[in-house]
Amino acid sequence: MKKIINKIGRALQVILLAPVKLPGKAMDILKYLAIGVGIVESVIDDKEESEKDRIEEEGGPDESQ
């Protein structure tokens, strides 16, 4: 899922940066989509970091055996 979200975010960035004439409403929609995808990416990254920190605090998966 993370890979799909990253690819969508990259595609939106390319569209927004390309010198293409699109209607104003379409550009506004793309901007909001890009913001939403960016928020989702940051939440996923924060979740993964918190899981890694939790595993390190517990002493790792191998030490519990």
XYZ file of N, CA and C in Angstrom:
195
model
N 0.818 -1.187 0.000
C 0.000 0.000 0.000
C 0.866 1.257 0.000
N 1.968 1.184 0.736
C 2.859 2.344 0.803
C 3.439 2.662 -0.573
N 3.779 1.628 -1.333
C 4.335 1.845 -2.670
C 3.317 2.510 -3.591
N 2.077 2.085 -3.487
C 1.024 2.659 -4.329
C 0.823 4.131 -3.998
N 0.782 4.452 -2.716
C 0.587 5.844 -2.300
C 1.759 6.700 -2.747
N 2.979 6.173 -2.638
C 4.150 6.923 -3.093
C 4.089 7.182 -4.597
N 3.673 6.187 -5.369
C 3.577 6.369 -6.821
C 2.503 7.382 -7.190
N 1.382 7.342 -6.491
C 0.327 8.331 -6.747
C 0.830 9.728 -6.423
N 1.545 9.862 -5.316
C 2.101 11.160 -4.940
C 3.079 11.686 -5.971
N 3.924 10.807 -6.478
C 4.882 11.224 -7.512
C 4.164 11.649 -8.790
N 3.138 10.893 -9.170
C 2.381 11.239 -10.381
C 1.702 12.597 -10.229
N 1.142 12.856 -9.058
C 0.515 14.156 -8.820
C 1.536 15.283 -8.883
N 2.722 15.056 -8.334
C 3.769 16.078 -8.386
C 4.177 16.367 -9.821
N 4.301 15.331 -10.631
C 4.674 15.522 -12.034
C 3.603 16.330 -12.761
N 2.354 15.997 -12.521
C 1.264 16.723 -13.183
C 1.243 18.183 -12.751
N 1.436 18.426 -11.454
C 1.390 19.803 -10.954
C 2.568 20.634 -11.455
N 3.722 19.997 -11.646
C 4.912 20.735 -12.086
C 5.019 20.856 -13.603
N 4.268 20.045 -14.330
C 4.345 20.070 -15.793
C 3.696 21.348 -16.338
N 4.274 21.880 -17.407
C 3.700 23.096 -18.008
C 2.502 22.765 -18.899
N 1.452 22.248 -18.285
C 0.257 21.831 -19.011
C -0.893 22.748 -18.610
N -1.660 23.165 -19.590
C -2.819 24.010 -19.313
C -4.002 23.122 -18.939
N -4.429 23.223 -17.717
C -5.617 22.519 -17.257
C -6.603 23.551 -16.720
N -7.872 23.230 -16.727
C -8.846 24.162 -16.146
C -8.542 24.425 -14.673
N -8.939 25.583 -14.205
C -8.641 25.984 -12.831
C -9.166 25.022 -11.787
N -10.379 24.525 -11.993
C -10.961 23.600 -11.019
C -10.190 22.286 -10.979
N -9.727 21.835 -12.123
C -8.953 20.593 -12.167
C -7.647 20.756 -11.399
N -7.002 21.904 -11.548
C -5.755 22.148 -10.815
C -6.013 22.210 -9.311
N -7.119 22.828 -8.923
C -7.454 22.888 -7.500
C -7.682 21.492 -6.932
N -8.381 20.655 -7.682
C -8.633 19.284 -7.235
C -7.321 18.526 -7.103
N -6.430 18.678 -8.082
C -5.137 17.996 -8.026
C -4.312 18.468 -6.837
N -4.371 19.757 -6.535
C -3.634 20.281 -5.375
C -4.150 19.658 -4.085
N -5.467 19.583 -3.938
C -6.035 18.979 -2.734
C -5.702 17.491 -2.645
N -5.723 16.800 -3.764
C -5.332 15.388 -3.765
C -3.878 15.224 -3.346
N -3.004 16.095 -3.847
C -1.589 16.023 -3.493
C -1.395 16.269 -2.001
N -2.133 17.219 -1.453
C -2.039 17.479 -0.016
C -2.502 16.256 0.771
N -3.605 15.662 0.363
C -4.123 14.482 1.049
C -3.172 13.306 0.990
N -2.584 13.082 -0.164
C -1.623 11.979 -0.308
C -0.390 12.250 0.554
N 0.051 13.492 0.617
C 1.190 13.838 1.464
C 0.909 13.572 2.931
N -0.298 13.881 3.369
C -0.672 13.617 4.761
C -0.688 12.117 5.031
N -1.248 11.341 4.118
C -1.295 9.886 4.291
C 0.122 9.313 4.334
N 1.013 9.795 3.471
C 2.402 9.326 3.475
C 3.071 9.615 4.809
N 2.864 10.800 5.352
C 3.505 11.146 6.620
C 2.952 10.307 7.766
N 1.656 9.999 7.751
C 1.073 9.157 8.795
C 1.644 7.748 8.714
N 1.778 7.219 7.511
C 2.335 5.873 7.349
C 3.785 5.841 7.816
N 4.571 6.862 7.472
C 5.967 6.909 7.899
C 6.075 7.012 9.416
N 5.222 7.813 10.042
C 5.238 7.941 11.497
C 4.878 6.625 12.166
N 3.926 5.912 11.591
C 3.509 4.632 12.155
C 4.660 3.630 12.104
N 5.378 3.574 10.989
C 6.495 2.644 10.857
C 7.618 2.997 11.825
N 7.893 4.296 11.997
C 8.937 4.713 12.925
C 8.571 4.348 14.357
N 7.307 4.526 14.735
C 6.890 4.198 16.100
C 6.981 2.691 16.341
N 6.673 1.879 15.332
C 6.796 0.430 15.484
C 8.256 0.025 15.648
N 9.161 0.654 14.896
C 10.582 0.352 15.025
C 11.094 0.751 16.399
N 10.675 1.906 16.887
C 11.091 2.357 18.213
C 10.585 1.414 19.292
N 9.357 0.940 19.150
C 8.779 0.031 20.136
C 9.555 -1.282 20.174
N 9.940 -1.793 19.021
C 10.696 -3.045 18.955
C 12.065 -2.863 19.593
N 12.720 -1.722 19.341
C 14.028 -1.463 19.930
C 13.938 -1.341 21.445
N 12.869 -0.736 21.969
C 12.705 -0.588 23.409
C 12.467 -1.929 24.082
N 11.795 -2.836 23.396
C 11.523 -4.148 23.965
C 12.748 -5.053 23.922
N 13.781 -4.663 23.237
C 14.982 -5.465 23.167
C 15.088 -6.290 21.909
N 14.241 -6.071 20.971
C 14.302 -6.786 19.708
C 13.527 -8.078 19.761
N 13.196 -8.622 18.619
C 12.392 -9.843 18.577
C 13.169 -11.089 18.984
N 14.495 -11.114 18.854
C 15.282 -12.311 19.136
C 15.539 -12.503 20.626
N 15.574 -11.445 21.403
C 15.905 -11.558 22.815
C 14.755 -12.098 23.648
N 13.563 -12.092 23.156
C 12.408 -12.550 23.928
C 12.293 -14.070 23.947
N 13.080 -14.776 23.163
C 12.974 -16.241 23.089
C 13.731 -16.911 24.167
